[in-house]
Coordinates of C-alpha atoms in Angstrom, one line a residue:
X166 CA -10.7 -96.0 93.0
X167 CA -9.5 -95.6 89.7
X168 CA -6.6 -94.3 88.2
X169 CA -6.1 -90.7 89.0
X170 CA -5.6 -88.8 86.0
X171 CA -1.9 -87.5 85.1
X172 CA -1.3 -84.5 82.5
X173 CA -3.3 -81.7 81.9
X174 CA -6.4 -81.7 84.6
X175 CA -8.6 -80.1 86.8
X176 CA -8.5 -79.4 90.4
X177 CA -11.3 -78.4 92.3
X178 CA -10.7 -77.5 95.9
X179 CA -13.6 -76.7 98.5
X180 CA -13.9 -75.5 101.6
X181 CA -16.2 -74.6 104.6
X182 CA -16.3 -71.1 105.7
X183 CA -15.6 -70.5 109.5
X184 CA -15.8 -74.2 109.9
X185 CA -13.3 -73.7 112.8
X186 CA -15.8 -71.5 114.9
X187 CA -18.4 -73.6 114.4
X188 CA -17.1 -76.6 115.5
X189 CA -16.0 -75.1 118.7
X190 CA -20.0 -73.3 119.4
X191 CA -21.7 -76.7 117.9
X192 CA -19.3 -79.9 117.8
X193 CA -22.9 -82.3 117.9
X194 CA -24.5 -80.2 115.1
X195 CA -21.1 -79.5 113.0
X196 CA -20.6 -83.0 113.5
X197 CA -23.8 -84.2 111.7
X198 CA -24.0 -81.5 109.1
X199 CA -20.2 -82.6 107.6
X200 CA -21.7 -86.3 107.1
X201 CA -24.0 -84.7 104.5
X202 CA -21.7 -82.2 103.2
X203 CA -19.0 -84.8 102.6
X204 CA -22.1 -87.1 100.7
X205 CA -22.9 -84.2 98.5
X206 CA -19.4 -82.8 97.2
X207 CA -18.1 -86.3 96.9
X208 CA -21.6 -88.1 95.3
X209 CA -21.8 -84.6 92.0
X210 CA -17.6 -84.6 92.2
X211 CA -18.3 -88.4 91.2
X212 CA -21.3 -88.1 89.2
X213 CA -19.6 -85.7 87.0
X214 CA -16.5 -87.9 85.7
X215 CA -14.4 -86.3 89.1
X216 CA -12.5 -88.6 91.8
X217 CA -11.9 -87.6 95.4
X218 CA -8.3 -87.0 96.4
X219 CA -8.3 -86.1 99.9
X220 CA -9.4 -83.0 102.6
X221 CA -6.7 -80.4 101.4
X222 CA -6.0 -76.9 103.7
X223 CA -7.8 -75.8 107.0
X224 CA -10.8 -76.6 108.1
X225 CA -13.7 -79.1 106.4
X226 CA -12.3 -79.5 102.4
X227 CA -12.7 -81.3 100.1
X228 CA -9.9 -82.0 96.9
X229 CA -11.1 -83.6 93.5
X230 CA -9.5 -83.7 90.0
X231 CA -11.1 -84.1 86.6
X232 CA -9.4 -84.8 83.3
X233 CA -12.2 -82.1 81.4
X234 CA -12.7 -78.8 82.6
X235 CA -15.9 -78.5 81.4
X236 CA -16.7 -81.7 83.4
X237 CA -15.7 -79.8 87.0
X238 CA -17.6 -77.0 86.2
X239 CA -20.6 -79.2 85.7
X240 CA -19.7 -80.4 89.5
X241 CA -19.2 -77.1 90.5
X242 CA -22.9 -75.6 89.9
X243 CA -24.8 -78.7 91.1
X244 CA -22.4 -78.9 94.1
X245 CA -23.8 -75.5 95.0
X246 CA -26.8 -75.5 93.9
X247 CA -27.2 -79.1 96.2
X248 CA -25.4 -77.0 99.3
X249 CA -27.9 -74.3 98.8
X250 CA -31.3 -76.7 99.3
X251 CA -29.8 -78.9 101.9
X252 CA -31.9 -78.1 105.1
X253 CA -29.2 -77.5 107.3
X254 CA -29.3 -76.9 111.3
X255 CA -29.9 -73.7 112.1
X256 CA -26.8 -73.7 113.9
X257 CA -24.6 -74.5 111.0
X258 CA -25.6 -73.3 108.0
X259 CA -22.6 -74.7 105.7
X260 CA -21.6 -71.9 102.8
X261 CA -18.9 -73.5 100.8
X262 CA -16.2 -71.9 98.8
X263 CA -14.9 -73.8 95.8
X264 CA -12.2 -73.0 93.3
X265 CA -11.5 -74.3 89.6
X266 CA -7.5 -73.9 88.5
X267 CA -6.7 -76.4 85.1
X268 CA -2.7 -77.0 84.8
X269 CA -0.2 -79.7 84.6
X270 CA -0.5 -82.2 87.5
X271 CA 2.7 -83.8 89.8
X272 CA 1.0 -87.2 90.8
X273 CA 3.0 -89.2 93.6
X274 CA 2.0 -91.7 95.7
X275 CA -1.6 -91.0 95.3
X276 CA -1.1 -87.6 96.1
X277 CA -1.2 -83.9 93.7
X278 CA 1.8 -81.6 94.3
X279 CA 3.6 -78.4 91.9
X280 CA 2.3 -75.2 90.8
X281 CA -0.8 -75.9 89.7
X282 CA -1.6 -77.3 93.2
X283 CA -0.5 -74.5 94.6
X284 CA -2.5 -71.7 92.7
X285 CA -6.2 -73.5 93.3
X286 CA -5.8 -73.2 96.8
X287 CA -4.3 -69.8 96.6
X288 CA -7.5 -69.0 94.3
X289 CA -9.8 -70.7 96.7
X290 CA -8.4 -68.4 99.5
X291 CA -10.0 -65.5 97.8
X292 CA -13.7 -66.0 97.8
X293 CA -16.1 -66.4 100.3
X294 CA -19.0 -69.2 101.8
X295 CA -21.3 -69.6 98.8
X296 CA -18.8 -68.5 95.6
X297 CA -17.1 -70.7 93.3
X298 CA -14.4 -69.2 91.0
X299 CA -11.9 -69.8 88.4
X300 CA -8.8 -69.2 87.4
X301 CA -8.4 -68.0 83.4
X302 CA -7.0 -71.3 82.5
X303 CA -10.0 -73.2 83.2
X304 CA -12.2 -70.7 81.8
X305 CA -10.8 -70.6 78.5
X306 CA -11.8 -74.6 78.4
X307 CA -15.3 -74.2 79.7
X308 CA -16.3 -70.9 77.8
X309 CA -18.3 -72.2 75.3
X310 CA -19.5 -75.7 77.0
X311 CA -21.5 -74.1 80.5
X312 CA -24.0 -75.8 82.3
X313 CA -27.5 -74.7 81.2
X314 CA -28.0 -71.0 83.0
X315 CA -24.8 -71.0 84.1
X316 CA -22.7 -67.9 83.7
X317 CA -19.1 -66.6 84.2
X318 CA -18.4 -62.9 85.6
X319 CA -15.0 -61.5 85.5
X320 CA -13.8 -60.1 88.6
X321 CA -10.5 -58.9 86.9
X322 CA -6.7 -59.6 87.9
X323 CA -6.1 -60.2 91.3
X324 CA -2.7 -60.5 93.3
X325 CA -2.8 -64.2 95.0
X326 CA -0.9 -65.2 97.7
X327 CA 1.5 -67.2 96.6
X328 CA 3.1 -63.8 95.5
X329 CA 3.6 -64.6 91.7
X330 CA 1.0 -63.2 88.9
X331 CA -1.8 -62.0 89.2
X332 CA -4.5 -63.7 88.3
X333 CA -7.8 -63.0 86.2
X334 CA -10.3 -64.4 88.2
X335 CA -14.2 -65.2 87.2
X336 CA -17.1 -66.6 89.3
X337 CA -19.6 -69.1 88.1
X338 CA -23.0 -67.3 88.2
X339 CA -26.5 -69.4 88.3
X340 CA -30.0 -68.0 89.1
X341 CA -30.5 -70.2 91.7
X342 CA -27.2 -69.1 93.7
X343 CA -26.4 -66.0 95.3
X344 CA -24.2 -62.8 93.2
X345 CA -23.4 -60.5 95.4
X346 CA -20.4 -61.0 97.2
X347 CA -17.6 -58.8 99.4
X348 CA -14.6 -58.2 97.6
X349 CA -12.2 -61.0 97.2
X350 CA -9.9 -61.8 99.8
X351 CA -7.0 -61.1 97.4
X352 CA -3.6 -58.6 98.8
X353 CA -5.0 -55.9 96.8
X354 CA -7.8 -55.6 99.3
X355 CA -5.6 -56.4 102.3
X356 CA -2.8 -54.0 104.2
X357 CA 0.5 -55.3 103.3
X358 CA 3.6 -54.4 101.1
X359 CA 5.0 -57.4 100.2
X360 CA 6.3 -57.7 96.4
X361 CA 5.7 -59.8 93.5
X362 CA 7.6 -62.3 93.3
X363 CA 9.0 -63.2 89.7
X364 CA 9.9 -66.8 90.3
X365 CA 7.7 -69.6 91.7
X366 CA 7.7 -70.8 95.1
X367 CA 8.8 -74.5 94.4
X368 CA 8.2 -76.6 97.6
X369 CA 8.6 -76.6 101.2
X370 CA 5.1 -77.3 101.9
X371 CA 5.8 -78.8 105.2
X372 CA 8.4 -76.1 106.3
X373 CA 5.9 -73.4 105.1
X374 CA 3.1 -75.2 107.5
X375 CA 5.5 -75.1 110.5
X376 CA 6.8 -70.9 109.5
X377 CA 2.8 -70.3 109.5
X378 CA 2.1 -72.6 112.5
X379 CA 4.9 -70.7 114.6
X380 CA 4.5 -67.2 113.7
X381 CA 1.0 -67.5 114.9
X382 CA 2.2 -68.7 118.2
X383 CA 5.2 -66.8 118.9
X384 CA 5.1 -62.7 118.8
X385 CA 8.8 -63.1 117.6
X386 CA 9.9 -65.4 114.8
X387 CA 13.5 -65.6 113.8
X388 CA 14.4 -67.3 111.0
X389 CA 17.8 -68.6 110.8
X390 CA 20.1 -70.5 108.4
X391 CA 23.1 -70.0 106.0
X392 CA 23.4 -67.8 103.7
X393 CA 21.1 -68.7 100.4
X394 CA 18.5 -71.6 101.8
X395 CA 15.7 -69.4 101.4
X396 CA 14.9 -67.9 104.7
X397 CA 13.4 -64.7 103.0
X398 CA 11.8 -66.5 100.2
X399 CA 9.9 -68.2 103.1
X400 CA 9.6 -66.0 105.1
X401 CA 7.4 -63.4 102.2
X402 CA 5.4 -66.8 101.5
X403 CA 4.7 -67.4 105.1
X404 CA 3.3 -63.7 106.0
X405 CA 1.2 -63.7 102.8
X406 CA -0.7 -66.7 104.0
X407 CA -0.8 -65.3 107.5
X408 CA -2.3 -61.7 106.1
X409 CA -6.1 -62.0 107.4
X410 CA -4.9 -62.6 110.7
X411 CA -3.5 -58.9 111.1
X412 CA -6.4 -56.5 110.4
X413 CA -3.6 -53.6 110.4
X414 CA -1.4 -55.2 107.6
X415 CA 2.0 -57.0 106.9
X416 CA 4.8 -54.9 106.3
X417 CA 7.8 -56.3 104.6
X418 CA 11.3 -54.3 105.6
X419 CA 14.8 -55.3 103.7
X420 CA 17.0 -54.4 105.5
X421 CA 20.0 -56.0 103.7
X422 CA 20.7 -52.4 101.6
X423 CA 21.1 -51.1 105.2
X424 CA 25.4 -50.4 106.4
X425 CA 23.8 -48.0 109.3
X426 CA 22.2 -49.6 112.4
X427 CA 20.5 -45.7 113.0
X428 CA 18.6 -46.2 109.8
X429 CA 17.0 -49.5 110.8
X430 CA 14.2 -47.7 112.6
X431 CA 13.3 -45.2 109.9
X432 CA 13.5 -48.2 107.4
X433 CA 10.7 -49.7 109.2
X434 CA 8.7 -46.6 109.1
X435 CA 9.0 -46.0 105.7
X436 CA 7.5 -49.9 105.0
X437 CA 4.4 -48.5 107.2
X438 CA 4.2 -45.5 104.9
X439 CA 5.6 -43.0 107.7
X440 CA 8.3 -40.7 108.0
X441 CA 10.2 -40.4 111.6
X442 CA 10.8 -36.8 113.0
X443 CA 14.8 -36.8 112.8
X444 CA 14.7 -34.7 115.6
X445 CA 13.6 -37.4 117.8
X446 CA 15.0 -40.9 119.2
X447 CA 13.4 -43.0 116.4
X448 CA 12.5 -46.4 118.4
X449 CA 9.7 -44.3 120.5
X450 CA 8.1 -42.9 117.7
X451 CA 7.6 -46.6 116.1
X452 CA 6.2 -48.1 119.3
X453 CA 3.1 -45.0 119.2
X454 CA 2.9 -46.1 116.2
X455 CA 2.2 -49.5 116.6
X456 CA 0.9 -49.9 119.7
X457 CA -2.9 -50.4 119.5
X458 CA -1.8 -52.5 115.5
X459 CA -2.9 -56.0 115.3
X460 CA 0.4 -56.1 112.3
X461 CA 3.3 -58.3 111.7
X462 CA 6.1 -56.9 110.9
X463 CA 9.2 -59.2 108.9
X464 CA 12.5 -57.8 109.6
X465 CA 14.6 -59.6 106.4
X466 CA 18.4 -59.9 106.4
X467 CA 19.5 -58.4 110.0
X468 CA 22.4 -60.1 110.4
X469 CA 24.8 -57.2 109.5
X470 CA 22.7 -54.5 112.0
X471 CA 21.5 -57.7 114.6
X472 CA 21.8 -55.7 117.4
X473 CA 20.1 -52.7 116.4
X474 CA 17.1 -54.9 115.5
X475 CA 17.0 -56.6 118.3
X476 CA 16.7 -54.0 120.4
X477 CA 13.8 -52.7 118.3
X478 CA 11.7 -55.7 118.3
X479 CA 12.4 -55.8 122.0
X480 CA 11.0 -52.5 122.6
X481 CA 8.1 -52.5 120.3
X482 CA 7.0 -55.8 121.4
X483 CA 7.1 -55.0 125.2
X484 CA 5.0 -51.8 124.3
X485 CA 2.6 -53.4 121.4
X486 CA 1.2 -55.7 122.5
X487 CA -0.5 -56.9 119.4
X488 CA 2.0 -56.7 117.6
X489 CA 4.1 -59.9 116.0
X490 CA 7.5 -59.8 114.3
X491 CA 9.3 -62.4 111.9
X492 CA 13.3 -61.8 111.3
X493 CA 15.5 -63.7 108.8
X494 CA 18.9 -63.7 109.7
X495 CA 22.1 -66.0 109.6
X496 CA 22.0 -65.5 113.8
X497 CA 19.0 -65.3 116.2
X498 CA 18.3 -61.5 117.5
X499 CA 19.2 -63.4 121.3
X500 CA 16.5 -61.3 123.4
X501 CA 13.3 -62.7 125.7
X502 CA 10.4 -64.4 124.0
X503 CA 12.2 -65.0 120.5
X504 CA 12.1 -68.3 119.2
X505 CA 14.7 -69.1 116.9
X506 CA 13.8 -71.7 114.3
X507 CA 16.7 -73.1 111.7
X508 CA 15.0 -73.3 108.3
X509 CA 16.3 -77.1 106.8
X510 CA 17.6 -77.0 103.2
X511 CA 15.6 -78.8 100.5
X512 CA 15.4 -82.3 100.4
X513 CA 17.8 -84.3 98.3
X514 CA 18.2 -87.5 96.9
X515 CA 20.6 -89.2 98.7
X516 CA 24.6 -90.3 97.8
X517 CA 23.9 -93.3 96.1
X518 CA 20.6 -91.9 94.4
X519 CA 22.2 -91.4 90.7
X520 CA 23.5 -94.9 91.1
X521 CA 20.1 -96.5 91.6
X522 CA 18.9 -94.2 88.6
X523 CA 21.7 -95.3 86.4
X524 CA 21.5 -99.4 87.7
X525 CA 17.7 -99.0 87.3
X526 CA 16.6 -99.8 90.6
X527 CA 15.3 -95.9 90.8
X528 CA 13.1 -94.4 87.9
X529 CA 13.4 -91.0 86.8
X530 CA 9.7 -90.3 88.3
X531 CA 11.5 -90.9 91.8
X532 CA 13.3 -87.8 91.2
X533 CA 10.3 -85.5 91.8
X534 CA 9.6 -86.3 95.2
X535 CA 13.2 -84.2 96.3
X536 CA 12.5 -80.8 96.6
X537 CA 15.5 -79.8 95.3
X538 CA 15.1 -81.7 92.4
X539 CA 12.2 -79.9 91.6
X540 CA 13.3 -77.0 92.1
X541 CA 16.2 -77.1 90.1
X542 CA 14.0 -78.2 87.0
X543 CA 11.9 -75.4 87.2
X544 CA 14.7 -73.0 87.3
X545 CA 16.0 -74.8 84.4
X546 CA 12.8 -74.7 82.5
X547 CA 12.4 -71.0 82.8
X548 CA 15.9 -70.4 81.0
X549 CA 15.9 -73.1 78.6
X550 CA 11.8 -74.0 77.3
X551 CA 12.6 -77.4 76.3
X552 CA 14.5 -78.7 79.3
X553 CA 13.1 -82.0 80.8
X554 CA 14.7 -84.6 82.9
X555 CA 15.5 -88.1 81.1
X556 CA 16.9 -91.2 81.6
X557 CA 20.2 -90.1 80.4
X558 CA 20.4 -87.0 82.5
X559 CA 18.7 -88.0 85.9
X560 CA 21.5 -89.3 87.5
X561 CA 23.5 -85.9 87.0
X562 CA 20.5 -84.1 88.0
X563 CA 20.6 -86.2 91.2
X564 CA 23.9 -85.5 91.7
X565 CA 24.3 -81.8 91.7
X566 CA 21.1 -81.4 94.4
X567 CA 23.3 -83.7 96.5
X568 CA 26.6 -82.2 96.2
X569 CA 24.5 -78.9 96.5
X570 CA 23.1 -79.8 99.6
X571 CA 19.7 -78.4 99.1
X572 CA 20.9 -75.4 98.9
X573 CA 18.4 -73.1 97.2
X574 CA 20.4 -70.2 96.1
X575 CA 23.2 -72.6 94.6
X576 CA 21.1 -75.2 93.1
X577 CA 19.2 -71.9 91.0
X578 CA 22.8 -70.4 90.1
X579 CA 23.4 -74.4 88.9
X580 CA 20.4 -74.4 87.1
X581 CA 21.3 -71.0 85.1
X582 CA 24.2 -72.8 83.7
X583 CA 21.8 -75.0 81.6
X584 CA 22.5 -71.8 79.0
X585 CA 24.9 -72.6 78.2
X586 CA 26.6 -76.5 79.6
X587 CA 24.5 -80.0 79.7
X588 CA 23.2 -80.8 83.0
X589 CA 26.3 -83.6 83.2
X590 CA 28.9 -80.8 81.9
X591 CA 27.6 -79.3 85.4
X592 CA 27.7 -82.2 87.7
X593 CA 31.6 -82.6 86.5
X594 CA 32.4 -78.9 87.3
X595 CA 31.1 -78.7 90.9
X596 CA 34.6 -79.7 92.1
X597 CA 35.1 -75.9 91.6
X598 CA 31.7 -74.6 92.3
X599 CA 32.9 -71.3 93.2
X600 CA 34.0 -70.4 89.6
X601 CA 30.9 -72.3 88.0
X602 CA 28.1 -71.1 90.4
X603 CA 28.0 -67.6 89.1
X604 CA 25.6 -65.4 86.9
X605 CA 22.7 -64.9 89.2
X606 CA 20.4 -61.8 88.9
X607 CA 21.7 -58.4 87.8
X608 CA 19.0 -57.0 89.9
X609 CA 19.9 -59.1 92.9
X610 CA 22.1 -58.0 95.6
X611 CA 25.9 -58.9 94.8
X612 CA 26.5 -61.0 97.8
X613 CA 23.4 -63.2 96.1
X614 CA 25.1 -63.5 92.6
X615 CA 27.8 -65.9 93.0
X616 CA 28.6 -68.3 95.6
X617 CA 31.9 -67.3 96.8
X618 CA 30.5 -63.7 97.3
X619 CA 27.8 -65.4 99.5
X620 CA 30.6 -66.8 101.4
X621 CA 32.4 -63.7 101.6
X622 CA 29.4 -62.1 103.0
X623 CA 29.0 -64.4 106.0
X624 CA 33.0 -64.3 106.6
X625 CA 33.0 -60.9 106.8
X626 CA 30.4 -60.9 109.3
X627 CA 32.5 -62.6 112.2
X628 CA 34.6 -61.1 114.4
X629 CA 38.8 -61.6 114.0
X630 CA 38.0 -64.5 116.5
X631 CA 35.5 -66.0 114.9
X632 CA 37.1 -66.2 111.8
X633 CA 40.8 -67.7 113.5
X634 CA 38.3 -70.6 115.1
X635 CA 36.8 -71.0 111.3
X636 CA 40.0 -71.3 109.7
X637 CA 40.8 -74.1 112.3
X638 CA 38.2 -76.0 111.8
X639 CA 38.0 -76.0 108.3
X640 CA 40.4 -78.8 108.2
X641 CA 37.9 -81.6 109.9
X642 CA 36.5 -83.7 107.0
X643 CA 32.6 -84.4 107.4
X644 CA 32.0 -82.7 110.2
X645 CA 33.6 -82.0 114.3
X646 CA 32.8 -82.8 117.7
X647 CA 32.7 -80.2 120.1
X648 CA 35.7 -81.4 122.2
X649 CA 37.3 -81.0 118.7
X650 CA 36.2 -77.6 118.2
X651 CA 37.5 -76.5 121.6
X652 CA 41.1 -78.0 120.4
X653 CA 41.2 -76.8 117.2
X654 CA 40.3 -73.0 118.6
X655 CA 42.7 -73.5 121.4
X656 CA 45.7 -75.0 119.4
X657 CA 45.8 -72.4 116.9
X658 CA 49.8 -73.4 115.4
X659 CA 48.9 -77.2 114.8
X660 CA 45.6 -76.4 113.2
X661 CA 46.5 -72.9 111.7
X662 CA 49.8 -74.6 110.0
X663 CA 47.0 -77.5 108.3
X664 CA 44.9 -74.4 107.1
X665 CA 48.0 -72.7 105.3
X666 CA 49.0 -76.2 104.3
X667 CA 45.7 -77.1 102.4
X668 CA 45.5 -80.4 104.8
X669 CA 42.0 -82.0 104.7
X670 CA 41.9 -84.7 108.0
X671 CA 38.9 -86.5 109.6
X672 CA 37.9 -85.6 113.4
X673 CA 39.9 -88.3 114.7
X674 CA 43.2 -88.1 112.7
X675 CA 42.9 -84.1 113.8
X676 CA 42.4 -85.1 117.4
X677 CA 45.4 -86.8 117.7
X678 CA 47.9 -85.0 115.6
X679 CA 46.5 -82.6 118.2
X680 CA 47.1 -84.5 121.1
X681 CA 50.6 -85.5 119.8
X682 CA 51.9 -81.9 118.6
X683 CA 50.3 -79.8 122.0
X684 CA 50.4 -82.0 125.1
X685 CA 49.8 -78.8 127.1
X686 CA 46.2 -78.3 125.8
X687 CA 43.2 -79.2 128.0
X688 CA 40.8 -81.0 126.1
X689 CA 38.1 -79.8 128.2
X690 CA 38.4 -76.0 127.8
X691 CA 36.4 -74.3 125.6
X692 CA 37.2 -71.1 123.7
X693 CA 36.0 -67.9 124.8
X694 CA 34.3 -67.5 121.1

């Protein structure tokens, strides 16, 4: 294979319509019919200037890249025109969607990732068996250099589902393929609330396959995590790409505005467009309803009303039985049939990454495979144009996703500081990253706009307990057993005194001051918290 091309390119994604049903009626036939799909797409991607990358999304694909646009839409029309005339079974008569997006490609390891990956498949999720469309970047390039008899139609903007712009969206018209197609599968045609996002979704492909892969599986989701790693974020990008599996919509309810458990109810209502009858108990009014939906409902931010919501999702789900909910909180709902799933942070490089990158034994390129790394760029980039990551930076930029942790929220509040400090004027002031991490969105909720208030937040959230067993074991130093919880939670003078004192020690060093100081304590009991 040659060299896969690196800047500015082409992608062109296809894929088989209901490729999954057929393969279940007519494994022998599907079976057959894919050896002379794969021959054609691949053979006119080729002939055409394009290289095969690999099978990309569900069912029977097919992912090539050009370095001319012109050249893929070439590919394109005889693709389809070739699919058309191919005698197939009648049992599986292939229809292939394909999709044309031009944009800066993020080549690693033989492999395309970023944006621009991201928004063909999005774009190829809109049409249908037989249609090929473009995005407005590639037909700008190809305008004036079509195939012979090859026209573009525009279809107009379209909302994808990667919740960013909308896009304008054209198909490629020939006489010799079919015109008239259903509308596109875009969310303007499909039941659902959920709101434009004004900032990309940067990563997490895997974690994004295993939200979609549970959600489908389990009538109640629950995502979990600390405060600011991006359990909304996913959770909106997750139900967009699960919309054509609920006929009756997704409905998107915040509830973080909410300080009243009674108005949870009516809050999920008002997503569905309906307005309860205050003069009766709320939760039966929801489940009548929903009860005959096939809907998923995401319940965002219940951690501050977590019992309220759980005993709606418990009732609607014992009484809908097509229904399917997906809640973000900092702590499971805790009732039958939820499963709880702990959304990871970003990757990072690791401790001794920014060494390598300053001793030369990592290059700068290396730094794009971290998700956080990328996502901190792109923040960057969209508040200073020119920003780009260089030799003499990398290592800095390494070390703040590190000493981050992957954290989304505080790697983008990081990344708003490029206003106004260098990215190694940042890395030196993380030491007090609750006075530098600050400045987030006017717009967004206060607890989101600085770090310590995200903190705050969560504190406030435990009980007087809760928060005497946190002060405790505060003092452990990379982490605690839990034999060294129960101590700490148990012997509240040794480890309270350390607190007030500032004293920073490691698990074992607290174990046996511990031991030394309070004799009487049992290491085997546990807290009652």
């Amino acid at each position: 294979m040659a060299l896969l091309p690196t800047g500015t390119v082409t992608f062109l994604f296809t894929d088989v319509e209901g490729s999954t049903r057929l393969w279940e009626l007519h494994p022998a036939q599907m079976r057959e019919a894919l050896v002379a799909h794969d021959a054609i797409v691949e053979l006119l991607a080729e002939t055409h200037g394009g290289q095969v990358v690999r099978p990309r999304g569900e069912g029977d694909s097919r992912f090539c890249v050009f370095s001319r646009a012109t050249d893929a839409a070439h590919a394109a029309a005889a693709i389809q025109r070739a699919l058309l005339q191919e005698p197939w079974p009648p049992e599986t008569p292939l229809k292939v969607r394909i999709a044309l997006h031009t944009g800066e490609a993020d080549l690693r390891d033989g492999d395309y990732y970023g944006s621009a990956v991201n928004r063909a498949a999005r774009i190829r999720a809109l049409a249908h068996g037989g249609q090929t469309l473009l995005s407005m970047a590639t037909e700008e390039l190809v305008r004036d250099s079509l195939p012979p008899r090859v026209t573009l139609a525009d279809l107009g903007e379209h909302r994808l589902k990667d919740l960013g712009r909308p896009e304008r969206i054209f198909q490629l018209a020939h006489p010799d393929l079919p015109a008239d197609f259903p509308p596109l599968r875009s969310l303007d045609a499909l039941p659902n609330n959920l709101p434009l996002q004004l900032t990309s979704f940067v990563g997490r492909e895997r974690d994004l396959d295993e939200a979609r892969q549970l959600v489908r599986a389990n009538r109640l989701l629950t995502l979990t995590g600390t405060g600011g790693c991006g359990k909304t974020r996913l959770s909106l990008q997750a139900a967009a790409d699960e919309l054509e599996r609920f006929p009756d919509g997704v409905w998107f309810v915040e509830l973080a505005p909410i300080a009243d458990p009674a108005h949870v109810a009516p809050a999920v209502a008002a997503a569905l467009g309906h307005t309860l009858d205050p003069a009766l108990p709320p939760i039966p009014q929801l489940v009548d309803l929903l009860r005959t939906k096939h809907a998923l409902v995401v319940l965002d931010n219940c951690e501050h009303v977590v019992e309220a919501c759980a005993r709606l999702a418990d009732a609607l789900l014992r009484s809908c039985p097509h229904l399917h909910v997906m809640a973000t909180s900092r702590e499971a709902l805790g009732i039958a049939g939820e499963r709880s799933w702990r959304i990871p942070s970003l990757a990072v490089p690791d401790a001794g990454f920014a060494a390598a990158l300053t001793q030369g034994t990592q290059s700068v390129e290396s730094l794009s495979q971290y998700e956080a790394v990328r996502l901190f760029i792109a923040r960057a980039a969209s508040v200073q144009a020119d920003f780009q990551v260089t030799n003499a930076n990398a290592p800095a930029v390494a070390q703040i996703c590190w000493r981050l942790d992957g954290i989304p929220l505080a790697i983008e509040l990081a990344a708003a500081r490029i206003k106004v400090l260098s990215v190694e004027q940042i890395a030196q002031r993380l030491d007090d990253s609750f006075r530098l991490l600050t400045g987030g969105s006017r717009t967004a909720l206060p607890r989101q706009q600085t770090l310590r208030a995200l903190v705050d937040w969560s504190f406030a959230l435990l009980s007087a307990k809760d928060r005497a067993v946190l002060r405790r074991v505060s003092v452990f130093m990379g982490g605690f057993t839990l034999e060294a919880a129960a101590r700490a939670a148990l012997d509240a003078p040794t480890f309270e005194a350390c607190w007030a004192e500032g004293k920073a020690m490691t698990l074992d060093t607290a174990i046996a001051y511990s031991r030394e100081h309070s004799q009487s304590v049992q290491p085997a009991a546990l807290p009652t918290t």
